Coordinates of C-alpha atoms and ligand atoms in Angstrom, one line a residue:
M1 CA -33.2 -35.5 -48.0
N2 CA -30.8 -38.3 -49.4
F3 CA -27.9 -38.7 -49.2
S4 CA -25.7 -41.2 -50.5
T5 CA -22.7 -43.3 -49.4
D6 CA -20.6 -41.2 -52.1
T7 CA -21.7 -38.3 -50.0
I8 CA -21.2 -38.2 -46.7
P9 CA -21.5 -35.5 -45.2
F10 CA -20.6 -33.4 -42.1
G11 CA -23.3 -31.8 -39.4
I12 CA -24.3 -30.7 -36.4
F13 CA -27.9 -31.9 -34.6
S14 CA -28.7 -32.7 -31.7
F15 CA -32.0 -35.5 -30.5
G16 CA -34.6 -33.9 -27.7
E17 CA -32.7 -32.2 -24.8
S18 CA -29.5 -33.7 -25.5
K19 CA -26.1 -31.7 -26.5
K20 CA -25.1 -31.1 -30.0
C21 CA -22.4 -33.2 -31.7
L22 CA -21.3 -34.2 -35.2
A23 CA -23.2 -35.7 -37.5
T24 CA -23.1 -37.1 -41.1
A25 CA -26.1 -38.5 -43.2
V26 CA -27.2 -41.6 -45.2
D27 CA -30.7 -42.0 -47.1
D28 CA -33.3 -40.7 -44.7
K29 CA -30.9 -41.0 -41.3
V30 CA -28.7 -38.9 -39.4
I31 CA -26.3 -40.9 -37.6
D32 CA -24.6 -39.4 -34.2
L33 CA -21.0 -39.6 -34.8
S34 CA -20.1 -39.2 -31.2
F35 CA -22.1 -42.0 -30.7
L36 CA -19.5 -43.8 -33.3
A37 CA -16.4 -42.0 -31.5
N38 CA -17.6 -43.2 -28.0
E39 CA -17.7 -47.1 -29.3
G40 CA -14.1 -46.4 -30.4
L41 CA -14.9 -46.3 -33.7
F42 CA -12.2 -43.7 -34.7
D43 CA -9.5 -44.5 -31.8
D44 CA -7.0 -45.9 -34.5
L45 CA -7.3 -42.2 -36.6
D46 CA -5.8 -40.9 -33.5
I47 CA -8.5 -38.7 -32.9
P48 CA -9.5 -37.5 -29.3
R49 CA -13.5 -38.5 -28.8
P50 CA -14.0 -35.2 -27.6
V51 CA -14.0 -33.9 -31.0
F52 CA -17.1 -35.5 -32.4
S53 CA -19.3 -34.2 -29.7
K54 CA -18.3 -30.4 -30.0
P55 CA -21.2 -28.0 -30.8
Y56 CA -19.7 -27.0 -34.4
L57 CA -17.6 -28.3 -37.0
N58 CA -14.4 -25.9 -36.1
D59 CA -12.2 -28.7 -34.1
F60 CA -12.9 -31.6 -36.3
I61 CA -11.9 -29.4 -39.9
A62 CA -9.2 -28.2 -37.7
L63 CA -7.6 -31.7 -37.6
G64 CA -6.4 -31.4 -41.5
K65 CA -7.4 -33.3 -45.3
Q66 CA -5.4 -36.9 -44.2
K67 CA -7.8 -37.4 -40.8
T68 CA -11.1 -36.1 -41.8
N69 CA -10.6 -37.9 -44.8
A70 CA -9.6 -40.6 -43.0
V71 CA -12.7 -40.6 -41.2
R72 CA -14.8 -39.9 -43.8
D73 CA -13.3 -43.4 -46.0
L74 CA -13.9 -45.2 -42.8
L75 CA -17.7 -43.6 -42.9
R76 CA -18.2 -44.6 -46.3
K77 CA -17.5 -48.3 -45.6
L78 CA -19.4 -48.5 -43.0
L79 CA -22.7 -47.2 -43.4
K80 CA -22.7 -49.1 -47.0
N81 CA -22.5 -52.3 -45.0
P82 CA -23.8 -50.8 -41.5
T83 CA -23.5 -53.8 -38.1
P84 CA -25.8 -54.3 -35.3
D85 CA -23.9 -52.4 -32.6
I86 CA -23.8 -49.1 -34.6
M87 CA -28.0 -49.1 -34.9
G88 CA -27.7 -46.9 -31.9
A89 CA -26.0 -43.9 -33.8
Y90 CA -29.2 -43.9 -36.5
F91 CA -32.0 -41.3 -36.4
Y92 CA -34.8 -40.4 -38.3
Y93 CA -35.0 -36.8 -39.7
R94 CA -38.2 -36.1 -38.1
Q95 CA -36.1 -37.4 -34.7
V96 CA -33.4 -34.8 -34.7
D97 CA -32.5 -30.7 -35.1
L98 CA -30.0 -29.7 -37.6
H99 CA -27.5 -26.9 -36.5
L100 CA -25.2 -24.2 -38.1
P101 CA -22.6 -26.7 -38.5
V102 CA -19.6 -24.2 -38.5
K103 CA -18.4 -21.4 -36.1
T104 CA -17.7 -18.0 -39.1
G105 CA -15.4 -16.4 -38.0
D106 CA -15.3 -14.1 -41.2
Y107 CA -17.2 -13.6 -43.8
T108 CA -16.5 -12.9 -47.9
D109 CA -18.6 -12.1 -50.5
F110 CA -17.5 -12.8 -54.0
Y111 CA -19.0 -12.0 -57.2
S112 CA -17.4 -13.8 -59.6
S113 CA -20.4 -14.7 -62.0
E114 CA -19.9 -12.7 -64.5
Q115 CA -23.8 -12.6 -66.1
H116 CA -24.6 -11.4 -62.9
A117 CA -22.3 -8.5 -62.5
Y118 CA -23.4 -8.1 -66.0
N119 CA -26.5 -7.3 -65.6
V120 CA -26.7 -5.5 -62.4
G121 CA -24.3 -3.7 -63.9
V122 CA -27.3 -3.0 -66.7
M123 CA -29.6 -2.8 -64.3
F124 CA -28.0 -0.2 -61.3
R125 CA -25.5 1.9 -63.5
D126 CA -24.7 2.2 -67.4
P127 CA -25.6 -0.7 -70.3
D128 CA -22.5 0.3 -71.9
N129 CA -19.8 -0.1 -69.5
A130 CA -21.9 -2.9 -67.0
L131 CA -19.0 -4.2 -65.8
L132 CA -16.6 -2.6 -64.6
P133 CA -12.6 -1.9 -65.8
N134 CA -11.4 -3.9 -63.0
W135 CA -13.8 -6.9 -62.7
K136 CA -11.7 -9.5 -65.4
H137 CA -8.6 -8.6 -63.6
M138 CA -9.3 -9.8 -60.2
P139 CA -12.1 -11.6 -58.6
V140 CA -14.4 -8.5 -56.6
G141 CA -15.2 -9.6 -53.2
Y142 CA -16.5 -7.8 -50.0
H143 CA -15.8 -8.4 -46.6
G144 CA -19.6 -9.3 -45.1
R145 CA -21.1 -9.9 -41.6
A146 CA -20.7 -13.2 -39.9
S147 CA -22.9 -13.2 -36.8
S148 CA -26.3 -13.1 -38.6
I149 CA -25.5 -16.5 -41.1
F150 CA -28.1 -19.1 -39.6
V151 CA -28.9 -21.9 -40.6
S152 CA -31.4 -23.2 -43.1
G153 CA -34.9 -23.6 -41.0
T154 CA -34.7 -20.1 -39.5
P155 CA -36.8 -17.5 -40.1
F156 CA -36.2 -13.9 -40.5
H157 CA -37.9 -10.2 -40.0
R158 CA -38.3 -8.0 -42.9
P159 CA -35.9 -5.8 -42.7
K160 CA -35.7 -2.1 -42.3
G161 CA -34.2 0.5 -43.4
Q162 CA -33.3 4.2 -45.3
I163 CA -34.6 4.3 -49.2
K164 CA -35.3 6.5 -52.0
P165 CA -37.9 6.2 -53.8
A166 CA -37.2 7.2 -57.5
D167 CA -39.9 10.1 -57.1
A168 CA -38.9 11.2 -54.0
D169 CA -36.4 13.9 -53.2
A170 CA -35.3 12.6 -49.5
P171 CA -34.9 9.0 -48.4
V172 CA -37.6 7.7 -46.0
F173 CA -37.4 5.2 -43.5
S174 CA -39.9 2.0 -44.5
P175 CA -39.5 -1.7 -44.2
T176 CA -37.7 -3.1 -47.9
R177 CA -39.7 -3.0 -50.8
R178 CA -37.6 -5.6 -52.5
L179 CA -36.5 -8.1 -51.0
D180 CA -34.7 -10.5 -52.7
F181 CA -32.8 -13.9 -52.5
E182 CA -29.0 -14.4 -54.6
L183 CA -28.5 -18.3 -55.2
E184 CA -24.6 -18.9 -54.2
M185 CA -22.2 -21.3 -53.0
A186 CA -20.1 -20.9 -49.9
A187 CA -16.3 -23.0 -49.5
V188 CA -15.6 -23.7 -45.8
I189 CA -11.9 -22.6 -45.2
G190 CA -10.4 -25.9 -43.4
R191 CA -6.6 -24.5 -43.3
S192 CA -5.4 -21.6 -41.8
N193 CA -2.1 -19.4 -43.2
P194 CA -0.6 -17.6 -41.6
L195 CA -0.6 -13.5 -41.1
G196 CA 1.9 -12.6 -44.3
S197 CA 2.1 -15.7 -45.8
P198 CA -0.4 -15.6 -49.3
I199 CA -1.7 -19.0 -51.0
L200 CA -0.8 -19.8 -54.0
V201 CA -3.3 -20.7 -56.7
N202 CA -2.0 -24.0 -57.0
E203 CA -2.7 -24.9 -53.7
A204 CA -5.5 -23.1 -52.7
E205 CA -7.8 -26.4 -52.8
D206 CA -5.8 -27.6 -50.1
Y207 CA -7.4 -24.2 -47.3
V208 CA -10.9 -25.4 -48.4
F209 CA -13.4 -28.3 -45.9
G210 CA -16.1 -28.5 -48.5
F211 CA -19.1 -26.4 -49.5
Q212 CA -22.2 -25.1 -48.5
L213 CA -25.4 -24.2 -50.4
F214 CA -25.4 -20.1 -49.5
N215 CA -28.1 -17.6 -49.5
D216 CA -27.5 -14.2 -49.4
W217 CA -30.1 -12.6 -48.7
S218 CA -30.6 -8.4 -49.9
A219 CA -32.4 -5.9 -49.3
R220 CA -32.5 -4.2 -53.2
D221 CA -33.8 -0.2 -52.3
I222 CA -31.4 -0.1 -49.2
Q223 CA -29.0 -1.6 -51.6
A224 CA -29.6 1.1 -54.2
W225 CA -29.4 3.9 -52.1
E226 CA -26.6 3.3 -49.4
Y227 CA -24.0 1.6 -52.1
V228 CA -22.1 4.4 -53.4
P229 CA -18.7 4.2 -53.2
L230 CA -18.4 2.2 -50.0
G231 CA -20.8 -1.3 -51.7
P232 CA -23.2 -3.7 -49.4
F233 CA -23.4 -2.6 -45.9
L234 CA -26.9 -3.0 -44.8
A235 CA -29.0 -4.4 -47.5
K236 CA -26.8 -8.0 -46.6
N237 CA -26.0 -7.5 -42.9
F238 CA -29.7 -8.7 -41.6
F239 CA -29.6 -12.3 -42.2
S240 CA -28.0 -14.4 -44.4
S241 CA -28.5 -18.4 -44.7
V242 CA -26.9 -21.5 -45.3
S243 CA -27.9 -25.3 -45.8
P244 CA -26.9 -27.6 -42.3
W245 CA -24.6 -30.3 -44.4
V246 CA -21.0 -29.5 -45.6
I247 CA -20.0 -31.5 -48.3
P248 CA -16.3 -32.4 -48.4
I249 CA -14.2 -31.1 -51.4
E250 CA -13.1 -35.0 -52.2
A251 CA -16.9 -35.6 -52.8
L252 CA -16.9 -33.3 -55.6
E253 CA -13.7 -34.7 -57.3
P254 CA -15.8 -36.9 -60.2
F255 CA -17.7 -34.1 -60.5
R256 CA -14.9 -31.3 -62.2
V257 CA -15.0 -29.2 -65.0
K258 CA -12.7 -26.9 -67.2
A259 CA -12.8 -23.5 -65.9
P260 CA -14.2 -21.3 -68.6
K261 CA -11.3 -19.8 -70.5
Q262 CA -10.1 -15.9 -69.3
D263 CA -9.6 -12.5 -71.2
P264 CA -7.7 -10.6 -70.9
Q265 CA -5.4 -13.2 -69.1
V266 CA -5.2 -12.3 -65.5
L267 CA -1.8 -11.7 -63.6
P268 CA 0.1 -14.5 -62.9
Y269 CA -0.9 -14.7 -59.2
L270 CA -3.9 -16.0 -60.2
R271 CA -3.1 -18.1 -62.8
A272 CA -3.7 -21.5 -62.2
T273 CA -1.9 -25.0 -63.8
D274 CA -5.3 -26.3 -64.9
P275 CA -8.2 -24.2 -63.6
T276 CA -11.7 -26.1 -63.3
Q277 CA -15.2 -25.4 -61.7
F278 CA -17.1 -28.3 -60.3
D279 CA -20.6 -29.0 -62.0
V280 CA -22.9 -28.6 -59.2
N281 CA -27.3 -28.1 -60.5
L282 CA -28.8 -25.6 -58.7
E283 CA -32.2 -24.9 -57.9
V284 CA -34.5 -22.6 -56.4
T285 CA -38.2 -22.9 -55.1
L286 CA -40.7 -20.1 -54.4
T287 CA -43.5 -21.4 -51.8
T288 CA -46.0 -19.0 -51.5
A289 CA -47.6 -18.9 -47.6
A290 CA -50.7 -20.6 -49.4
G291 CA -48.8 -22.9 -50.7
T292 CA -48.3 -22.5 -54.4
E293 CA -45.0 -23.5 -55.9
K294 CA -42.6 -22.7 -58.6
V295 CA -39.5 -23.1 -59.2
I296 CA -38.1 -20.4 -60.6
S297 CA -34.2 -20.6 -61.8
R298 CA -31.9 -23.1 -62.6
S299 CA -28.7 -22.6 -62.5
N300 CA -25.1 -24.6 -62.1
F301 CA -22.1 -24.0 -59.9
K302 CA -19.9 -24.6 -63.4
H303 CA -21.2 -20.9 -64.4
L304 CA -18.7 -19.2 -62.4
Y305 CA -15.9 -16.7 -64.3
W306 CA -13.7 -16.5 -61.0
T307 CA -12.7 -20.4 -59.0
V308 CA -12.8 -20.8 -56.0
P309 CA -8.9 -21.4 -55.9
Q310 CA -8.5 -17.9 -57.6
Q311 CA -10.5 -15.8 -55.1
I312 CA -8.6 -17.5 -52.2
A313 CA -5.4 -16.5 -53.5
H314 CA -6.6 -12.6 -54.3
H315 CA -7.8 -12.6 -51.4
T316 CA -4.8 -13.8 -49.3
I317 CA -2.6 -12.1 -51.8
T318 CA -2.0 -9.1 -49.3
G319 CA -0.8 -11.2 -46.7
C320 CA -4.3 -11.3 -45.5
N321 CA -4.9 -14.5 -42.6
L322 CA -7.4 -16.7 -43.5
Q323 CA -9.1 -19.1 -40.9
V324 CA -10.5 -22.3 -39.9
G325 CA -14.3 -22.1 -40.7
D326 CA -14.3 -18.8 -42.6
L327 CA -16.5 -18.3 -45.2
L328 CA -16.3 -17.3 -48.9
A329 CA -19.4 -17.2 -50.6
S330 CA -19.2 -16.7 -54.6
G331 CA -22.2 -14.0 -55.3
T332 CA -24.7 -14.8 -57.0
I333 CA -24.5 -17.3 -59.7
S334 CA -26.6 -16.6 -62.7
G335 CA -25.8 -18.6 -65.9
R336 CA -26.5 -17.3 -69.5
E337 CA -30.2 -18.1 -69.9
P338 CA -32.7 -15.7 -68.2
D339 CA -34.0 -18.7 -66.4
S340 CA -30.9 -19.3 -64.8
F341 CA -30.9 -16.3 -62.8
G342 CA -29.9 -16.5 -59.3
S343 CA -31.7 -13.5 -58.1
L344 CA -34.7 -11.8 -58.5
L345 CA -33.3 -8.7 -59.8
E346 CA -32.2 -10.3 -62.2
L347 CA -35.1 -12.8 -63.1
T348 CA -38.4 -9.9 -63.3
W349 CA -35.5 -7.2 -64.3
G350 CA -35.7 -4.7 -61.5
G351 CA -39.6 -5.6 -60.9
K352 CA -40.5 -4.9 -65.1
N353 CA -41.1 -8.9 -65.5
P354 CA -43.1 -10.4 -62.9
I355 CA -43.0 -13.8 -62.4
L356 CA -46.5 -15.2 -62.5
L357 CA -47.7 -18.3 -60.2
E358 CA -50.1 -20.5 -60.5
D359 CA -52.5 -18.9 -57.8
G360 CA -52.8 -15.9 -60.5
T361 CA -50.5 -13.9 -57.7
E362 CA -47.6 -12.3 -59.4
R363 CA -44.0 -11.8 -57.9
R364 CA -41.2 -9.3 -58.3
F365 CA -39.9 -9.2 -55.0
L366 CA -40.2 -11.6 -51.6
E367 CA -43.7 -11.2 -49.9
D368 CA -44.1 -11.7 -46.0
G369 CA -44.9 -15.9 -45.7
D370 CA -42.5 -16.7 -48.9
T371 CA -40.4 -19.2 -48.8
L372 CA -37.4 -19.9 -51.3
S373 CA -35.8 -22.8 -51.1
I374 CA -32.1 -23.7 -53.0
R375 CA -31.1 -27.3 -53.5
G376 CA -28.1 -28.4 -54.9
W377 CA -26.8 -32.0 -56.3
A378 CA -24.0 -32.9 -58.8
E379 CA -24.8 -36.5 -60.9
K380 CA -22.8 -38.3 -63.3
G381 CA -23.5 -41.5 -64.6
G382 CA -24.8 -43.7 -61.2
L383 CA -23.0 -41.6 -59.4
R384 CA -24.9 -38.4 -57.4
V385 CA -23.3 -36.3 -54.4
D386 CA -26.2 -34.3 -53.1
F387 CA -26.1 -31.1 -50.8
G388 CA -29.6 -30.7 -49.6
E389 CA -31.1 -27.5 -49.1
V390 CA -31.0 -24.2 -47.9
K391 CA -34.6 -23.2 -47.5
N392 CA -36.0 -20.3 -44.9
T393 CA -39.6 -18.1 -44.6
V394 CA -39.8 -14.2 -44.7
L395 CA -42.0 -13.0 -41.7
G396 CA -43.3 -9.6 -41.4
A397 CA -41.3 -6.5 -40.3
K398 CA -41.2 -6.1 -36.5
L399 CA -43.0 -3.3 -35.2
Ligands
CA1 CA1 -23.6 -11.3 -52.5

């Protein structure tokens, strides 16, 4: 990891047997914010010191942007020229454990990349009508499972379930044979709206605290058999993973780019005055158990048809109440070029075009012992904002 002082991410760490508490990171160091709080550094901001000693970021995020941005501004100045009295807050990465930063109440997964929706539509349904009629009128999504979201570094077992092989008349029970990743970003909600009060599209960014890298691990054979008519269920509930650092949305301000034009025009509640996306590079690396490594996809956060404010406006238009810590994942982010697709399903086109690795083996889907890493960074001029990575290893199915 190599976070500049332009990033100032927020996360949760522990050192040895110490309790979890809030941290930020600069260069190759993790900085203990509870130490800085107990030194009185944030007292002028009128924030209770114990907020920095919690096992999750939620109470800190709930302070609101005015306060969290004041902490961020203070840290940017302080960490550019650290004084000797704060050196007790500095740790090397190898000394610490990083933990799940946000306690997620509700998790929603959207489906906002046109190329991804098109590719899946072609493979799972009908090439002539790959996008369903609603797709360009609303950011389609589903309510996911929050309890199985874990932090980068956590291994997980290959899930088992019902699959129906193409040549079989009836389903069989089996470990998934088509384990896949999905390259996504997740927005962390920083402010709640009361039940019955939709969030306006032009105000929606005020409700976003920041972003994480997100991997929506998927079992394609379980998915193909179960998804009609209510969508993903067990194909997605066994494990999801996030990067350990939350990057505040303010850090991405220099990386705004115009959102793609939407045609047909969307309904008024989804129409923003000046819709933008963020230019964040995303890269996926596959590493085998033997150590063979290959970058299998390069994509970008800006490749989404629907914007995060549109997702929030749509999510709440019924009056649904978002809460601090809710996670809204983008959906798989696939670009137009085949090497920018955000899942193996697309990269190997349903397993038809395997990826050749340097050791002579090939991959259609993930094998036991494979490690999948998603990295993200934004760069412009001399400015760099890093996202770190979300990296997890697949273990064999439990007996
Ligand atoms: Ca997904």
